[in-house]
Amino acid sequence: MTSSTPFIMILVLPLRATDIPLLPDPPLPPCASQCSLEVNPKILQRSGDLLAVHWELLSGVPSNESDKIALFAPPFKSEEANDEDWVAYFKPSTIDGSTHSVPVTNVRAPFYDIRYLSGVTGECLCRADKVRFEMGPSEPTQGHTTIDASTGALKVHWVTDDPLPSTVWYKEEGSNTWRSSLSLVTTYTDADMCDARMDRYYAPGYFHTAVLPASFQGPLELTFGRKKLRAEQMQVNPPLGRGDRTEYSVALFGDMGVQGAGRGPHKMWVPHGVWDAYWVKQHMESNDRIKLTVHFGDISYADGFSRVWDIFGDSLQTIAMRNPVMVSHGNHDYDYKGAWNPSWASGDFIKTKYGNECGIPLNHRYALENWWYSFDYGMVHYVMLSSEHDWTEGSAQWLWLEHDLSTVDRSLTPWIVLTSHRPMLVAVIGEPRNTIEDHMADALMPLLKKYEVDLVTAGHWHHYERTKPDLPVEFRDLERTATIWAEVRGYLELQVKEDKLVGIFWGINDTMTDRHLIEFDRFEIHRNDHRTRTILRGGQQV
């Protein structure tokens, strides 16, 4: 089931008779020779591989706690070596010793230029030899899978610099027969976004989507790309069909972003990367019960920085290739000066500080056809609302939602789970910050009660709280998650069974010295509770 507001993506592709010749490397900005900087290896096999960096300042050259070792990739925005146009960096002062390993994302540049920058003057003190990827800019990267909302088919997505269709090869586990499907290709430019900042924009590559036409009984072996430029072979769990009674877990969360702020094991800084995303992803990777991932808005926090999308896609590949990932828009993905702007929202939907992406990067990377949609997975009907578009009574989204909920076959999908980036209910903030939530509850809550929606999940406010199973009730605020801006990181594991839903919130916060996730909360929703409804909230950055 999909909404009635489709996107139209058209890309005219030229035929290519011969390979595109390689262009000469662009010139490097000037740099001094006041230190030595060595890297190993100089040619990385695949995106995300670790690069060992060793540094040593010359005698008499002082170090500073703000010194940086920064990764730059052409095209360079400035001829100055101390420009802020880095892809990522780490501070030597935070490292024990003078050698450190960091993951490197293939951003489709001819090479990486790695520089030691003075924390006092910003001057480039030295640079390493160029670092390249074995497959170059044409490496197929950022693999992820989704579900076709209309047919339930598995879709495979990846990114490369090649505008021509390429291939996904797949076979069922234990089979010797490989099948293939050709990709459709889209891309976008800065002109497609809504007054995006050019100093943050880089060509995003080409987005490939291949649909696997068959239904499968078990895991798939899968790879994609071209015959000589393929991704590693991976195992993929195909989606459960509508009504399938197999029990499974789904990971539900908002506001993921990328690991940054010098935290995590690699101590990297990335534009707008300030969260403990590494530990959340690590926990989800180790949770074998999860067969589906649902991310309701504020996906990468790129805010117009094109290469943050690359880093995010690279970091999520293990999770997103093992199980389908379904996404929707949040304020950081969509809001811009021309967005929906009701008078009572005080301009909250038209903020331009989010980079004016107006949903374009997210739509292309995940091949979204609609701003809001629904899909079925096993015993659950999932509804993905857009809190950034008009949801007031009588609006296109409101009318679509009523029709969608009214046509759910509860004999096949007895459970309904609804997601939205912004919540309808919130407890720890007061007026005037909850004006949008109040309007949203007034508009949508009657529909949720009428059609007996079982669970609503939302993010946006950076902390975890939930109601008890029956409404109206008081909220339950968990002591260990504190209140707003507590940087609570985690996800809801929802275990789907025929007779009940079991929710477990796995989380961390800044009071915990051990960053490994623990169980913060557990609740159950039973089918024999006269359609109990539980509201769960948990998210990250506004």
Coordinates of C-alpha atoms in Angstrom, one line a residue:
M1 CA 0.0 0.0 0.0
T2 CA 1.5 3.3 -1.0
S3 CA 0.5 7.0 -0.9
S4 CA -0.8 8.9 -3.8
T5 CA 2.1 11.3 -4.2
P6 CA 4.7 9.4 -6.3
F7 CA 8.2 10.7 -7.1
I8 CA 9.2 10.5 -10.8
M9 CA 12.9 9.8 -11.4
I10 CA 14.1 9.8 -15.0
L11 CA 17.7 9.3 -16.0
V12 CA 18.8 9.2 -19.6
L13 CA 21.9 7.1 -19.9
P14 CA 24.4 7.1 -22.9
L15 CA 25.7 3.9 -24.2
R16 CA 29.4 3.4 -23.5
A17 CA 31.5 1.6 -26.1
T18 CA 34.8 1.8 -24.2
D19 CA 35.9 2.4 -20.7
I20 CA 36.1 6.0 -19.6
P21 CA 39.8 7.1 -19.5
L22 CA 41.3 7.9 -16.2
L23 CA 42.0 11.6 -15.6
P24 CA 45.3 12.8 -14.1
D25 CA 45.3 13.4 -10.4
P26 CA 44.4 17.0 -9.4
P27 CA 47.2 19.1 -7.9
L28 CA 47.7 19.0 -4.1
P29 CA 47.5 22.1 -1.9
P30 CA 50.9 23.1 -0.5
C31 CA 52.3 21.5 2.7
A32 CA 55.4 21.9 4.9
S33 CA 57.8 19.1 5.9
Q34 CA 57.8 19.5 9.6
C35 CA 56.8 15.9 10.4
S36 CA 56.6 12.4 8.9
L37 CA 53.3 10.7 8.1
E38 CA 53.2 7.1 7.0
V39 CA 50.2 5.0 6.0
N40 CA 49.7 1.3 5.5
P41 CA 48.4 -0.1 3.1
K42 CA 48.6 2.5 0.4
I43 CA 46.0 0.6 -1.6
L44 CA 42.9 -0.5 0.3
Q45 CA 40.9 -3.5 -0.9
R46 CA 37.4 -2.3 -0.1
S47 CA 35.5 0.6 1.3
G48 CA 35.5 0.6 5.1
D49 CA 38.9 -1.2 5.4
L50 CA 41.3 0.0 8.1
L51 CA 44.2 2.2 7.4
A52 CA 47.1 2.4 9.8
V53 CA 48.6 5.9 10.2
H54 CA 51.9 6.6 11.9
W55 CA 53.2 10.1 12.6
E56 CA 56.3 11.8 14.1
L57 CA 57.0 15.5 14.5
L58 CA 60.5 16.7 13.7
S59 CA 62.7 17.7 16.6
G60 CA 61.8 21.2 17.8
V61 CA 58.3 21.2 16.3
P62 CA 55.8 21.5 19.2
S63 CA 52.6 19.4 19.4
N64 CA 49.3 20.7 20.4
E65 CA 46.2 18.9 21.8
S66 CA 44.2 20.4 18.9
D67 CA 46.5 19.0 16.2
K68 CA 44.6 16.9 13.6
I69 CA 45.4 14.1 11.2
A70 CA 42.8 14.7 8.5
L71 CA 41.6 12.8 5.5
F72 CA 40.9 14.9 2.4
A73 CA 39.6 13.7 -1.0
P74 CA 39.4 15.7 -4.2
P75 CA 37.8 17.7 -5.7
F76 CA 39.3 20.1 -3.1
K77 CA 37.1 23.1 -2.2
S78 CA 40.1 25.3 -1.6
E79 CA 43.8 25.6 -2.7
E80 CA 44.7 26.0 0.9
A81 CA 45.9 22.9 2.7
N82 CA 44.4 24.0 6.0
D83 CA 40.9 24.2 4.5
E84 CA 38.0 22.7 6.6
D85 CA 37.0 20.5 3.7
W86 CA 38.1 17.2 5.4
V87 CA 36.1 14.0 5.1
A88 CA 37.1 13.0 8.7
Y89 CA 40.0 13.4 11.2
F90 CA 41.3 12.3 14.5
K91 CA 43.4 14.1 17.1
P92 CA 46.8 12.6 17.8
S93 CA 46.5 13.8 21.4
T94 CA 43.7 11.4 22.0
I95 CA 45.8 8.4 20.9
D96 CA 48.2 6.3 23.1
G97 CA 51.3 6.2 21.0
S98 CA 51.9 7.4 17.5
T99 CA 50.1 4.8 15.4
H100 CA 46.4 4.6 14.9
S101 CA 44.0 2.7 12.6
V102 CA 40.9 4.2 11.1
P103 CA 38.2 3.0 8.6
V104 CA 38.3 4.7 5.3
T105 CA 35.1 5.2 3.1
N106 CA 35.4 5.1 -0.6
V107 CA 33.8 8.4 -1.6
R108 CA 34.5 7.9 -5.4
A109 CA 37.5 10.2 -5.4
P110 CA 40.8 9.2 -7.2
F111 CA 42.7 9.2 -3.9
Y112 CA 42.9 10.3 -0.3
D113 CA 45.3 13.1 0.7
I114 CA 46.1 12.7 4.4
R115 CA 47.6 15.7 6.2
Y116 CA 48.9 16.6 9.6
L117 CA 47.4 20.0 10.5
S118 CA 48.7 22.2 13.3
G119 CA 46.1 22.9 16.0
V120 CA 47.5 26.4 16.5
T121 CA 48.0 27.8 13.0
G122 CA 46.0 25.3 10.9
E123 CA 49.1 24.9 8.7
C124 CA 49.7 21.6 7.0
L125 CA 52.9 20.3 8.7
C126 CA 53.3 17.2 6.4
R127 CA 51.3 14.7 4.3
A128 CA 51.3 11.0 3.6
D129 CA 51.6 9.2 0.3
K130 CA 48.3 9.1 -1.6
V131 CA 45.9 6.3 -0.5
R132 CA 43.7 4.7 -3.2
F133 CA 41.2 1.9 -3.4
E134 CA 41.9 -1.2 -5.5
M135 CA 38.7 -0.8 -7.5
G136 CA 38.9 3.0 -7.6
P137 CA 35.8 5.2 -7.8
S138 CA 33.9 2.4 -9.5
E139 CA 33.8 0.1 -6.5
P140 CA 30.1 -0.9 -5.7
T141 CA 29.6 0.3 -2.1
Q142 CA 27.0 1.0 0.6
G143 CA 24.9 -2.1 -0.1
H144 CA 21.5 -2.3 1.6
T145 CA 18.2 -4.1 1.1
T146 CA 14.6 -2.9 1.3
I147 CA 11.2 -4.3 0.7
D148 CA 9.0 -3.2 -2.2
A149 CA 6.0 -1.7 -0.3
S150 CA 3.5 -2.8 -3.0
T151 CA 4.7 -6.4 -3.8
G152 CA 6.8 -7.4 -0.8
A153 CA 9.7 -8.2 -3.1
L154 CA 13.3 -7.8 -2.0
K155 CA 15.2 -4.9 -3.4
V156 CA 19.0 -4.5 -3.4
H157 CA 20.6 -1.1 -3.5
W158 CA 24.2 0.1 -3.9
V159 CA 26.3 3.2 -5.0
T160 CA 29.1 3.6 -7.5
D161 CA 30.4 6.2 -10.0
D162 CA 29.1 4.1 -12.9
P163 CA 26.0 5.6 -14.6
L164 CA 25.2 2.4 -16.6
P165 CA 23.0 -0.4 -15.2
S166 CA 24.9 -3.2 -13.4
T167 CA 23.9 -6.5 -11.9
V168 CA 23.0 -8.3 -8.7
W169 CA 23.8 -12.0 -8.6
Y170 CA 22.0 -14.2 -6.1
K171 CA 21.2 -17.8 -5.3
E172 CA 19.5 -19.7 -2.5
E173 CA 21.7 -21.1 0.2
G174 CA 22.8 -24.6 -0.8
S175 CA 21.9 -24.1 -4.5
N176 CA 24.5 -24.0 -7.3
T177 CA 22.3 -22.0 -9.6
W178 CA 23.0 -18.3 -9.7
R179 CA 20.4 -15.9 -11.0
S180 CA 20.8 -12.2 -11.8
S181 CA 18.8 -9.0 -12.1
L182 CA 19.7 -5.8 -13.7
S183 CA 19.7 -2.5 -11.8
L184 CA 17.8 0.7 -12.5
V185 CA 20.0 3.8 -11.9
T186 CA 19.2 7.3 -10.6
T187 CA 21.2 10.3 -9.3
Y188 CA 20.7 13.9 -8.3
T189 CA 22.6 17.1 -8.4
D190 CA 22.8 20.1 -6.2
A191 CA 20.1 21.8 -8.3
D192 CA 17.6 19.0 -7.4
M193 CA 17.8 20.0 -3.7
C194 CA 16.3 23.1 -2.2
D195 CA 19.0 25.8 -2.1
A196 CA 21.6 23.4 -0.7
R197 CA 25.0 24.8 0.3
M198 CA 27.6 24.3 -2.4
D199 CA 30.4 24.1 0.1
R200 CA 28.9 20.9 1.4
Y201 CA 27.9 19.3 -1.9
Y202 CA 29.9 16.6 -3.8
A203 CA 28.7 14.5 -6.7
P204 CA 26.8 11.7 -4.8
G205 CA 27.5 8.9 -7.4
Y206 CA 24.9 6.8 -9.0
F207 CA 22.3 4.8 -7.1
H208 CA 21.5 1.3 -8.3
T209 CA 18.3 -0.6 -7.4
A210 CA 17.7 -4.2 -8.5
V211 CA 14.5 -6.1 -7.7
L212 CA 14.7 -9.8 -7.0
P213 CA 11.5 -11.2 -8.6
A214 CA 11.3 -14.5 -6.9
S215 CA 10.1 -15.5 -3.4
F216 CA 12.6 -17.5 -1.3
Q217 CA 12.4 -20.0 1.5
G218 CA 15.7 -19.3 3.2
P219 CA 18.8 -17.1 3.2
L220 CA 20.4 -15.9 -0.1
E221 CA 24.0 -15.7 -1.2
L222 CA 24.3 -12.4 -3.0
T223 CA 26.8 -10.0 -4.7
F224 CA 26.4 -7.0 -7.0
G225 CA 28.3 -4.7 -9.4
R226 CA 30.1 -5.8 -12.6
K227 CA 32.0 -9.0 -13.4
K228 CA 35.3 -7.4 -12.6
L229 CA 34.1 -5.0 -10.0
R230 CA 31.9 -6.9 -7.5
A231 CA 31.0 -6.4 -3.8
E232 CA 32.0 -9.2 -1.4
Q233 CA 29.6 -12.1 -1.4
M234 CA 27.1 -11.6 1.5
Q235 CA 24.2 -13.6 3.1
V236 CA 20.8 -11.9 3.0
N237 CA 17.6 -12.8 4.8
P238 CA 14.7 -12.3 2.4
P239 CA 11.5 -10.7 3.8
L240 CA 8.7 -12.8 5.3
G241 CA 5.5 -12.8 3.3
R242 CA 2.3 -11.2 4.5
G243 CA 0.7 -13.4 7.0
D244 CA 3.7 -15.7 7.6
R245 CA 3.5 -16.9 11.2
T246 CA 7.2 -17.1 11.8
E247 CA 8.3 -15.3 15.0
Y248 CA 11.0 -12.6 14.6
S249 CA 12.4 -9.4 16.0
V250 CA 12.3 -6.0 14.4
A251 CA 14.7 -3.2 15.4
L252 CA 12.9 0.2 15.7
F253 CA 14.7 3.5 16.2
G254 CA 15.1 7.0 14.9
D255 CA 18.0 9.5 14.7
M256 CA 20.9 7.1 14.0
G257 CA 23.6 9.3 12.4
V258 CA 27.3 8.4 12.2
Q259 CA 29.8 7.9 14.9
G260 CA 31.9 11.0 15.5
A261 CA 33.0 13.6 18.0
G262 CA 36.2 11.7 18.7
R263 CA 34.2 8.9 20.4
G264 CA 34.1 5.3 19.6
P265 CA 37.0 3.0 19.1
H266 CA 38.4 4.9 16.1
K267 CA 38.1 8.4 17.8
M268 CA 37.1 10.0 14.5
W269 CA 35.5 13.4 13.9
V270 CA 32.9 13.5 11.1
P271 CA 30.8 16.5 10.1
H272 CA 27.7 16.4 12.3
G273 CA 28.7 13.0 13.7
V274 CA 28.3 13.4 17.4
W275 CA 26.5 10.3 18.6
D276 CA 27.4 6.8 19.9
A277 CA 26.1 5.2 16.8
Y278 CA 28.9 2.7 16.7
W279 CA 27.8 0.8 19.9
V280 CA 24.2 0.7 18.8
K281 CA 25.1 -0.7 15.4
Q282 CA 27.5 -3.2 17.0
H283 CA 24.7 -4.5 19.3
M284 CA 22.3 -4.8 16.4
E285 CA 24.9 -6.7 14.3
S286 CA 25.2 -9.2 17.1
N287 CA 21.5 -9.6 17.7
D288 CA 20.6 -12.6 15.5
R289 CA 16.9 -12.4 16.4
I290 CA 16.5 -9.2 14.3
K291 CA 15.1 -9.9 10.8
L292 CA 13.9 -6.3 9.9
T293 CA 15.2 -2.8 10.7
V294 CA 12.9 0.2 10.7
H295 CA 14.5 3.7 10.9
F296 CA 12.0 6.5 11.4
G297 CA 13.7 9.7 10.3
D298 CA 16.9 11.7 10.8
I299 CA 18.8 9.0 9.1
S300 CA 22.4 10.2 8.6
Y301 CA 22.4 13.8 9.9
A302 CA 24.3 14.8 6.7
D303 CA 22.6 18.2 6.7
G304 CA 23.9 18.8 3.1
F305 CA 27.3 17.3 3.6
S306 CA 27.2 14.7 0.8
R307 CA 30.1 12.6 2.1
V308 CA 28.4 12.0 5.4
W309 CA 25.8 10.0 3.5
D310 CA 28.7 7.9 2.1
I311 CA 30.1 7.3 5.6
F312 CA 26.7 6.4 6.9
G313 CA 25.9 4.0 4.1
D314 CA 29.3 2.4 4.5
S315 CA 28.9 1.9 8.3
L316 CA 25.4 0.4 8.0
Q317 CA 26.1 -2.1 5.2
T318 CA 26.5 -5.2 7.5
I319 CA 23.1 -4.6 9.1
A320 CA 21.4 -3.4 6.0
M321 CA 22.5 -6.3 3.7
R322 CA 21.7 -9.0 6.3
N323 CA 18.1 -7.8 6.8
P324 CA 15.9 -5.3 5.0
V325 CA 15.9 -1.7 6.2
M326 CA 12.9 0.5 5.9
V327 CA 13.2 4.3 6.4
S328 CA 11.1 7.5 6.5
H329 CA 11.9 11.2 6.7
G330 CA 12.8 13.3 9.7
N331 CA 13.4 17.1 10.0
H332 CA 17.1 16.7 9.2
D333 CA 16.3 14.8 6.1
Y334 CA 13.6 17.0 4.7
D335 CA 12.9 20.4 6.3
Y336 CA 13.7 23.5 4.2
K337 CA 12.4 27.0 3.7
G338 CA 9.7 25.9 1.3
A339 CA 8.3 23.0 3.4
W340 CA 4.9 22.8 5.0
N341 CA 4.5 25.7 7.4
P342 CA 1.3 25.8 9.5
S343 CA 1.0 28.9 11.6
W344 CA 1.0 27.1 15.0
A345 CA 4.3 25.4 14.2
S346 CA 6.3 28.6 14.7
G347 CA 8.4 27.9 11.6
D348 CA 9.7 24.6 13.0
F349 CA 9.2 22.8 9.6
I350 CA 11.1 25.4 7.5
K351 CA 14.4 25.6 9.3
T352 CA 17.3 25.9 6.8
K353 CA 20.1 24.8 9.2
Y354 CA 19.6 21.2 8.1
G355 CA 21.2 21.8 4.7
N356 CA 18.0 22.1 2.6
E357 CA 18.2 18.5 1.3
C358 CA 14.4 18.4 1.1
G359 CA 14.5 14.6 1.1
I360 CA 16.4 14.2 -2.2
P361 CA 19.4 12.2 -1.0
L362 CA 17.3 9.9 1.1
N363 CA 14.8 9.3 -1.7
H364 CA 17.5 8.2 -4.1
R365 CA 19.5 6.1 -1.8
Y366 CA 16.5 4.1 -0.6
A367 CA 14.5 4.4 -3.8
L368 CA 11.5 5.8 -1.9
E369 CA 8.5 6.3 -4.2
N370 CA 6.4 8.2 -1.6
W371 CA 6.7 10.4 1.3
W372 CA 4.6 8.1 3.4
Y373 CA 3.8 4.4 2.8
S374 CA 3.0 1.1 4.5
F375 CA 4.2 -2.5 4.0
D376 CA 3.6 -5.9 5.5
Y377 CA 6.2 -8.2 7.1
G378 CA 4.9 -11.5 8.5
M379 CA 2.2 -10.9 11.1
V380 CA 2.7 -7.1 11.2
H381 CA 1.3 -4.2 9.1
Y382 CA 3.8 -1.4 9.3
V383 CA 2.8 2.3 8.7
M384 CA 5.6 4.8 7.9
L385 CA 4.2 8.3 8.3
S386 CA 6.0 11.5 7.4
S387 CA 5.7 13.9 10.3
E388 CA 7.3 16.6 8.0
H389 CA 4.3 16.7 5.6
D390 CA 0.7 17.8 6.4
W391 CA -1.0 15.2 8.5
T392 CA -3.9 17.4 9.7
E393 CA -7.4 16.1 9.4
G394 CA -8.6 16.0 5.8
S395 CA -5.0 16.3 4.3
A396 CA -3.8 13.9 1.7
Q397 CA -1.7 12.0 4.3
W398 CA -4.6 11.8 6.8
L399 CA -7.0 10.5 4.1
W400 CA -4.4 8.0 3.0
L401 CA -3.8 6.8 6.6
E402 CA -7.5 6.3 7.2
H403 CA -7.9 4.3 4.0
D404 CA -4.8 2.3 4.8
L405 CA -5.8 1.3 8.3
S406 CA -9.4 0.5 7.2
T407 CA -8.2 -2.0 4.7
V408 CA -5.8 -4.0 6.9
D409 CA -6.7 -7.7 7.0
R410 CA -6.3 -8.5 10.6
S411 CA -6.6 -12.2 10.0
L412 CA -3.3 -12.1 8.0
T413 CA -1.6 -9.2 9.9
P414 CA -3.1 -9.1 13.4
W415 CA -0.7 -6.4 14.5
I416 CA -0.4 -2.8 13.4
V417 CA 2.8 -0.8 14.2
L418 CA 2.8 2.8 13.2
T419 CA 6.0 5.0 13.1
S420 CA 6.6 8.7 12.8
H421 CA 9.7 10.8 13.2
R422 CA 8.0 13.3 15.5
P423 CA 5.9 11.9 18.4
M424 CA 2.2 12.5 19.1
L425 CA 2.8 12.3 22.9
V426 CA 5.7 13.6 24.9
A427 CA 6.0 14.0 28.7
V428 CA 9.3 15.6 29.7
I429 CA 9.0 18.9 27.8
G430 CA 6.3 21.5 28.3
E431 CA 4.8 24.4 26.4
P432 CA 5.6 25.8 24.0
R433 CA 7.9 23.0 22.8
N434 CA 5.1 20.4 22.5
T435 CA 2.7 22.4 20.2
I436 CA 3.4 20.2 17.2
E437 CA 2.9 17.0 19.3
D438 CA -0.5 18.3 20.6
H439 CA -1.7 19.1 17.1
M440 CA -0.5 15.7 15.9
A441 CA -2.3 13.8 18.6
D442 CA -5.5 15.7 18.0
A443 CA -5.4 14.9 14.3
L444 CA -4.2 11.3 14.4
M445 CA -5.1 9.7 17.7
P446 CA -8.8 9.2 16.8
L447 CA -7.7 7.2 13.8
L448 CA -5.3 5.1 15.8
K449 CA -8.0 4.3 18.4
K450 CA -10.7 3.6 15.8
Y451 CA -8.6 1.1 13.9
E452 CA -6.9 -0.4 17.0
V453 CA -3.3 0.4 16.2
D454 CA -1.2 -1.7 18.6
L455 CA 2.1 0.3 18.9
V456 CA 3.3 3.7 17.9
T457 CA 7.1 4.5 17.8
A458 CA 8.7 7.9 17.3
G459 CA 12.0 9.7 17.9
H460 CA 13.1 13.3 17.6
W461 CA 13.5 14.2 21.3
H462 CA 16.7 12.3 22.3
H463 CA 15.4 10.3 25.2
Y464 CA 13.3 7.2 26.0
E465 CA 9.9 7.1 27.6
R466 CA 6.7 5.2 27.0
T467 CA 3.1 5.0 28.2
K468 CA 1.6 2.1 29.9
P469 CA -0.5 -0.3 27.8
D470 CA -3.8 1.5 28.1
L471 CA -4.5 5.1 27.2
P472 CA -4.9 7.7 28.6
V473 CA -2.3 7.0 31.3
E474 CA 0.7 8.7 32.8
F475 CA 4.0 8.3 31.0
R476 CA 6.8 6.1 32.4
D477 CA 10.1 7.9 32.4
L478 CA 13.1 5.7 33.0
E479 CA 15.5 7.0 35.6
R480 CA 18.7 5.9 33.9
T481 CA 17.8 7.8 30.7
A482 CA 17.4 11.2 32.3
T483 CA 15.5 13.8 30.3
I484 CA 15.9 15.8 27.2
W485 CA 19.3 16.0 25.5
A486 CA 20.6 13.1 27.6
E487 CA 22.1 11.6 24.4
V488 CA 20.3 8.3 25.0
R489 CA 21.4 5.9 22.4
G490 CA 19.6 2.6 21.7
Y491 CA 16.9 0.9 19.9
L492 CA 13.7 -1.0 20.5
E493 CA 13.8 -4.7 19.8
L494 CA 10.2 -5.7 19.2
Q495 CA 9.7 -9.5 19.3
V496 CA 6.7 -10.4 17.2
K497 CA 4.6 -13.4 18.3
E498 CA 1.1 -14.6 17.4
D499 CA -0.3 -13.9 20.9
K500 CA 1.8 -10.9 22.0
L501 CA 4.4 -8.3 21.2
V502 CA 7.4 -8.1 23.5
G503 CA 9.4 -4.8 23.6
I504 CA 12.9 -4.5 24.9
F505 CA 14.7 -1.2 24.8
W506 CA 18.5 -1.7 24.6
G507 CA 20.4 1.5 25.4
I508 CA 23.3 3.5 26.8
N509 CA 23.7 7.0 28.1
D510 CA 26.4 9.3 29.3
T511 CA 26.2 8.0 32.9
M512 CA 27.6 4.6 31.7
T513 CA 31.4 4.2 31.5
D514 CA 30.9 0.9 29.6
R515 CA 29.4 1.8 26.2
H516 CA 27.9 -1.6 25.7
L517 CA 24.1 -1.6 25.5
I518 CA 22.0 -3.0 28.4
E519 CA 18.3 -3.7 28.7
F520 CA 16.6 -0.5 30.0
D521 CA 13.0 -1.5 29.7
R522 CA 10.7 -4.4 28.8
F523 CA 7.0 -4.4 28.1
E524 CA 4.4 -6.7 26.5
I525 CA 1.2 -6.2 24.4
H526 CA -1.3 -9.0 24.4
R527 CA -3.9 -9.7 21.8
N528 CA -6.4 -10.6 24.4
D529 CA -6.1 -7.2 26.2
H530 CA -9.0 -5.8 24.1
R531 CA -6.5 -4.2 21.6
T532 CA -4.1 -2.7 24.2
R533 CA -2.1 0.2 22.8
T534 CA 1.4 1.1 23.9
I535 CA 3.2 4.2 22.9
L536 CA 7.0 4.0 22.8
R537 CA 9.3 6.9 22.3
G538 CA 13.0 6.9 21.8
G539 CA 15.3 8.9 19.6
Q540 CA 18.3 11.1 19.3
Q541 CA 18.9 14.5 17.8
V542 CA 16.4 17.2 16.9

